[in-house]
Coordinates of C-alpha atoms in Angstrom, one line a residue:
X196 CA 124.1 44.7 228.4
X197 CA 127.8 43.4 228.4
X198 CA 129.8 46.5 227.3
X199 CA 132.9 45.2 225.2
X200 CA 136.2 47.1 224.7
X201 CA 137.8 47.0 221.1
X202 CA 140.8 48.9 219.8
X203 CA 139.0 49.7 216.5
X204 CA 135.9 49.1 214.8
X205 CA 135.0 48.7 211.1
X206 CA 131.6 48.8 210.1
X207 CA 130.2 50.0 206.4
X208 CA 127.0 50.3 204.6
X209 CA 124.1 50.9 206.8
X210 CA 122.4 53.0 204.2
X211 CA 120.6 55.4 206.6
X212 CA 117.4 57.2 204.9
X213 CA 116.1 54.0 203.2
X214 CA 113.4 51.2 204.2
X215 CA 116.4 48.7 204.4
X216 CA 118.5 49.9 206.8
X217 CA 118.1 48.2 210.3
X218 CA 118.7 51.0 212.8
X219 CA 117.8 48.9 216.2
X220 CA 120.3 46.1 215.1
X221 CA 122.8 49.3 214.9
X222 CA 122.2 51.0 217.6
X223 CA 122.5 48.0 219.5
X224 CA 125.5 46.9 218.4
X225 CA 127.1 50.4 218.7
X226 CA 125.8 50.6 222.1
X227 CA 127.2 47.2 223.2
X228 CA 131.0 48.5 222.7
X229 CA 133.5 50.8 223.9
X230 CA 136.0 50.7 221.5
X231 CA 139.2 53.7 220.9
X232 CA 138.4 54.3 217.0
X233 CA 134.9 53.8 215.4
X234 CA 135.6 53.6 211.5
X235 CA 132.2 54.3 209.6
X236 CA 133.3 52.5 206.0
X237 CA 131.0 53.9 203.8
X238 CA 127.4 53.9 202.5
X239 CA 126.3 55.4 205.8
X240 CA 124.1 58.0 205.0
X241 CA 122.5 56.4 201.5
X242 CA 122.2 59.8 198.7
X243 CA 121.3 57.7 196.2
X244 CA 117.7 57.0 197.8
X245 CA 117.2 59.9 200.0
X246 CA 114.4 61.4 200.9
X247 CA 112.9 64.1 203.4
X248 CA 110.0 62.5 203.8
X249 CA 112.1 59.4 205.5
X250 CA 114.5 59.7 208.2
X251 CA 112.5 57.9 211.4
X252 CA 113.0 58.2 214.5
X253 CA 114.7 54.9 215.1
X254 CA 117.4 56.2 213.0
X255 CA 118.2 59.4 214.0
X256 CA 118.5 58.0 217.1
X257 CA 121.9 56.1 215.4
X258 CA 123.2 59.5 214.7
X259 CA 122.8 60.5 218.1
X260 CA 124.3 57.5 219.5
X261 CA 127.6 58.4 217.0
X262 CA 127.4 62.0 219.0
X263 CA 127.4 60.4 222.8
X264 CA 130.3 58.3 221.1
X265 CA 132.5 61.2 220.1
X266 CA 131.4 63.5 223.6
X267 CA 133.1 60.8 225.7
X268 CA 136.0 60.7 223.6
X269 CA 135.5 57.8 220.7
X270 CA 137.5 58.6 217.4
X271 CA 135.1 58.9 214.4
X272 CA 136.5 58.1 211.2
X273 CA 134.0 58.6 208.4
X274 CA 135.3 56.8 205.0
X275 CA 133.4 57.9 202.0
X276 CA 131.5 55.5 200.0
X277 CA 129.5 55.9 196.8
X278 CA 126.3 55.8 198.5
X279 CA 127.7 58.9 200.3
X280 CA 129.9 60.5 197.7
X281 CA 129.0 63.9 198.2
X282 CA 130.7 63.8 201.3
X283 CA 134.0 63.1 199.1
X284 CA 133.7 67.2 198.9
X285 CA 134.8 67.6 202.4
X286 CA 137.6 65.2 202.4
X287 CA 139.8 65.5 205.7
X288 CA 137.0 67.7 207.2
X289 CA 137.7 67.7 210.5
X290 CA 134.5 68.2 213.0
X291 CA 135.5 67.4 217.4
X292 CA 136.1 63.8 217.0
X293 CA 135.0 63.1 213.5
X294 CA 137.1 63.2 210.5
X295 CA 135.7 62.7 207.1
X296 CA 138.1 60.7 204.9
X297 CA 138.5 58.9 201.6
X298 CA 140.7 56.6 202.7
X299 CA 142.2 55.7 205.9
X300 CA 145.6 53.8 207.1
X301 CA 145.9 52.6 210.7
X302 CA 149.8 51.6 212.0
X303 CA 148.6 48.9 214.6
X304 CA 151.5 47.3 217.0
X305 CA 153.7 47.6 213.8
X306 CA 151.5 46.6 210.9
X307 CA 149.7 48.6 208.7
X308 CA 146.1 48.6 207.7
X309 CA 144.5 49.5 204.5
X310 CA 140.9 50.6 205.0
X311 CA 138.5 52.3 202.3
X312 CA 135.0 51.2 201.0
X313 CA 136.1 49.5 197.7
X314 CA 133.4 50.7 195.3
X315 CA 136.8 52.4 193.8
X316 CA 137.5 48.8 192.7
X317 CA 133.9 48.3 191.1
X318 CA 133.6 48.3 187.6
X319 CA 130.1 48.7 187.1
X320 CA 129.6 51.5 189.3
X321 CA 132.6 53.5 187.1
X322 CA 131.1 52.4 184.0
X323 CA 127.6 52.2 183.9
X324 CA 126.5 54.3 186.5
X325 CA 122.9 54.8 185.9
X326 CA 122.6 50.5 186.2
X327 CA 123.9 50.6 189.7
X328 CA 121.4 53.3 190.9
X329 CA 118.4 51.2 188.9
X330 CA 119.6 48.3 190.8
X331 CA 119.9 50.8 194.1
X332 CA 116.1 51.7 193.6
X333 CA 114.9 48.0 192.8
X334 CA 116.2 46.9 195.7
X335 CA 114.9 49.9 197.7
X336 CA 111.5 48.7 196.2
X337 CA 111.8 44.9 197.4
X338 CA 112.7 46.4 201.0
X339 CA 109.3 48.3 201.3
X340 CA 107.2 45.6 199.8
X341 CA 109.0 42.9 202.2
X342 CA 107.9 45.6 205.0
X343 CA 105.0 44.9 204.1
X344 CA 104.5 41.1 204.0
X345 CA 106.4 41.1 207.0
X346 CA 103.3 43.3 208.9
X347 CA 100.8 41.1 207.7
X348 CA 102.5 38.1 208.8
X349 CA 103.4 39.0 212.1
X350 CA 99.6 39.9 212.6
X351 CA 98.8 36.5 211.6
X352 CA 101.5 35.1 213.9
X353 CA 103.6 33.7 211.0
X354 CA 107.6 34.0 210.7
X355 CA 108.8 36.7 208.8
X356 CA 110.3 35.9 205.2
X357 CA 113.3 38.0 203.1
X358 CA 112.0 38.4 199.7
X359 CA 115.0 40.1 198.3
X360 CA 117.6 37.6 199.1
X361 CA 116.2 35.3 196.9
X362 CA 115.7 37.8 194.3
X363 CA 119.2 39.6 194.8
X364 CA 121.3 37.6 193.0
X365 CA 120.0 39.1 189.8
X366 CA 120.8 42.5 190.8
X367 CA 124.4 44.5 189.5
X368 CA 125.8 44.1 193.1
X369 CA 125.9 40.3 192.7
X370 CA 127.4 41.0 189.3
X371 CA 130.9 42.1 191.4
X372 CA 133.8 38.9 190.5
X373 CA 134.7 38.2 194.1
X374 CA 138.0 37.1 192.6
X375 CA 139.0 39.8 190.5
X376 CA 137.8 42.3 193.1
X377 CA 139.8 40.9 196.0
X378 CA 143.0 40.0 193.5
X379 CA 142.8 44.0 192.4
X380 CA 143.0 45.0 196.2
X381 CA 145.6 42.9 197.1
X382 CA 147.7 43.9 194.5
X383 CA 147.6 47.7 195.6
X384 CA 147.9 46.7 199.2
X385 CA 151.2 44.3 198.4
X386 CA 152.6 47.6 196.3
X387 CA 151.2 49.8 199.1
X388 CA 153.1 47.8 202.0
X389 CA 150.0 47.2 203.8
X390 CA 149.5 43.9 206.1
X391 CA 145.7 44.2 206.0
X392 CA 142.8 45.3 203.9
X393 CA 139.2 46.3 205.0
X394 CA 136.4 47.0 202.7
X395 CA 132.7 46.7 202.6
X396 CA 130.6 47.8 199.3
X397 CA 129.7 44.0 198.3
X398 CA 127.5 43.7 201.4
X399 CA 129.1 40.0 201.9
X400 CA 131.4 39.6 205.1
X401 CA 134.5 37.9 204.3
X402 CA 137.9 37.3 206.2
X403 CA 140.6 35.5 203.8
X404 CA 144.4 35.2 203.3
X405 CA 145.2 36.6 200.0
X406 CA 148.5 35.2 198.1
X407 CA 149.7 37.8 196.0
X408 CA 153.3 37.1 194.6
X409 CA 153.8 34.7 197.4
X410 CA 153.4 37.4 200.0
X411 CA 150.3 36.8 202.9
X412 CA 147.8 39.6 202.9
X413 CA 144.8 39.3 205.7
X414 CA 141.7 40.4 204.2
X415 CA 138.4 41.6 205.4
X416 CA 134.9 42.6 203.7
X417 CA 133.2 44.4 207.0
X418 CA 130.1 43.4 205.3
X419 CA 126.5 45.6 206.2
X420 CA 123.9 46.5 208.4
X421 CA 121.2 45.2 206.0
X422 CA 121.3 41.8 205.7
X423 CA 124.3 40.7 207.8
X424 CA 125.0 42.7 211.2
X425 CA 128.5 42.5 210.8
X426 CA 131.8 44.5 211.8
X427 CA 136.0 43.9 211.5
X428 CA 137.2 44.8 215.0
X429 CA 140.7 44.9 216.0
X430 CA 141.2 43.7 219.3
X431 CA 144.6 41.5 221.1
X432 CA 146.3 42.2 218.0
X433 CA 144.1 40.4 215.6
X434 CA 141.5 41.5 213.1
X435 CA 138.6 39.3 212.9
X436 CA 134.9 39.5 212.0
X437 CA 132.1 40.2 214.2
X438 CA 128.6 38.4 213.8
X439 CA 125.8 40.7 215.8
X440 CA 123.1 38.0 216.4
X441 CA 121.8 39.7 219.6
X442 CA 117.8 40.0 219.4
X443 CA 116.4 43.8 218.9
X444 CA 116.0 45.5 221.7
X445 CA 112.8 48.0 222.1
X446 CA 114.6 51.3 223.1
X447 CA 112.6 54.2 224.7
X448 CA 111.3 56.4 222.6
X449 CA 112.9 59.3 224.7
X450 CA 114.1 61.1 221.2
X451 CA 111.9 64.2 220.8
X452 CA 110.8 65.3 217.4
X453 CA 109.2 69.3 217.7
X454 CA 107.0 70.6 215.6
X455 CA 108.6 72.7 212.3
X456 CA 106.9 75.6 213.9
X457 CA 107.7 75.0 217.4
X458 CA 111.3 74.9 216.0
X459 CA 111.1 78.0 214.5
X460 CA 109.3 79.5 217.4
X461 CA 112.2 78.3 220.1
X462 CA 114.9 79.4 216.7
X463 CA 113.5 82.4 217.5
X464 CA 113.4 82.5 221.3
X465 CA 117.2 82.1 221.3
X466 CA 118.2 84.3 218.8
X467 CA 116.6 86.7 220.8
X468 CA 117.7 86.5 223.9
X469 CA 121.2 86.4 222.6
X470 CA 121.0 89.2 221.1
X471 CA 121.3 88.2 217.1
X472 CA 117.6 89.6 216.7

């Protein structure tokens, strides 16, 4: 595998702990660059639909590729989302190479970048809170049950099908004004003095010029890890989008998962022979 170098990349809403997130397609994508800053842009870790009983192996094994990417030096910004708002708590949390922030603003070669998840910007998720988590747990729904139909026709040797695209345009996500959205952020980010914007939260990649008061402002929607694959990456002074289209790779299941007891019983072990017990 090709190992790319990047200044900085942007991606958002992976939604780890839920049927939808696609943690090979992340894990190779992470694994396929070297970049100076990783920014995580929200919806991460997904609160709103998590569960004990789900965390698989495939995507722990993204958390642990985020922790070989800080032990060789990589810059970890984590921006809160509303998926992950509870991290909001620990805002400017500082952990080796990860920083948990809100916000972040990046001065690169001169011009400043604006990056944050946007649901700030979303009305519905202010004002009618409960609707977005429905619409969260209908779509976590659709994701098992297209699991599902996509089993039984691979074991029939037929092509796999999205059920929830089709049925996603009903939901309160699709509901978001692209317009008004984007217009809203421009307007802080031509107050703010900032060159370019980064978001994700709509889970549709975008990269536009937006006009506000006849001043240029690049913008980018990093899009998600659900549906799309994408990332912003800075690299030669640019910002641009990044389609991952790159088949899934079958990693080695090298990622050992011991035994609740056997954890306790080597919890123990050390304890011990360190002298705590």
């Amino acid at each position: 595998m090709k190992i790319r170098e990047i200044e900085v990349a942007v991606i958002s809403d992976i939604h780890l702990a839920t049927h939808a997130c696609k943690p090979k397609k992340v894990l190779k994508y992470l694994k396929s660059i070297q970049p100076k800053t990783l920014v995580l842009n929200g919806d991460i870790i997904d609160s709103w639909r998590f569960s004990r009983n789900y965390f698989p192996k495939p995507q722990l094994k993204v958390i642990r590729q985020l922790i070989k990417m800080m032990e060789k030096g990589i810059q970890i910004f984590y921006v809160t989302g509303n998926h992950d708002e509870f991290l909001r708590k620990f805002s400017n949390t500082q952990i080796g190479n990860l920083r948990i922030v809100n916000q972040l603003i990046l001065d690169l070669d001169g011009s400043k970048t604006w990056i944050f998840h946007g649901d700030i910007f979303d009305n519905i998720i202010h004002q009618t809170k409960w609707l977005a988590k429905v619409g969260a747990a209908t779509y976590g729904m659709l994701t098992m049950l297209n699991q599902g139909v996509n089993c039984f026709l691979r074991l029939i040797g037929k092509p796999e099908v999205i059920i929830y695209k089709s049925i996603k345009k009903y939901t309160v996500r699709e509901k978001i004004n692209p317009s008004s959205f984007e217009s809203a952020i421009g307007n802080v980010a031509l107050t703010q003095g900032y060159q370019t914007v980064i978001c994700g939260h709509t889970h549709i990649p975008k990269e536009k010029q937006l006009t506000i008061s006849g001043q240029k402002i690049k913008y980018l929607n990093c899009g998600d890890w659900v549906e799309h694959f994408t990332a912003a990456e800075y690299c030669n002074s640019n910002w641009s989008l990044f389609y991952h289209n790159e088949p899934d790779d079958e990693f080695a299941d090298d990622l050992e998962m011991p035994e609740e007891r056997k954890l306790y019983q080597s919890l123990v072990k050390e304890l011990v022979f360190s002298n705590v017990l």
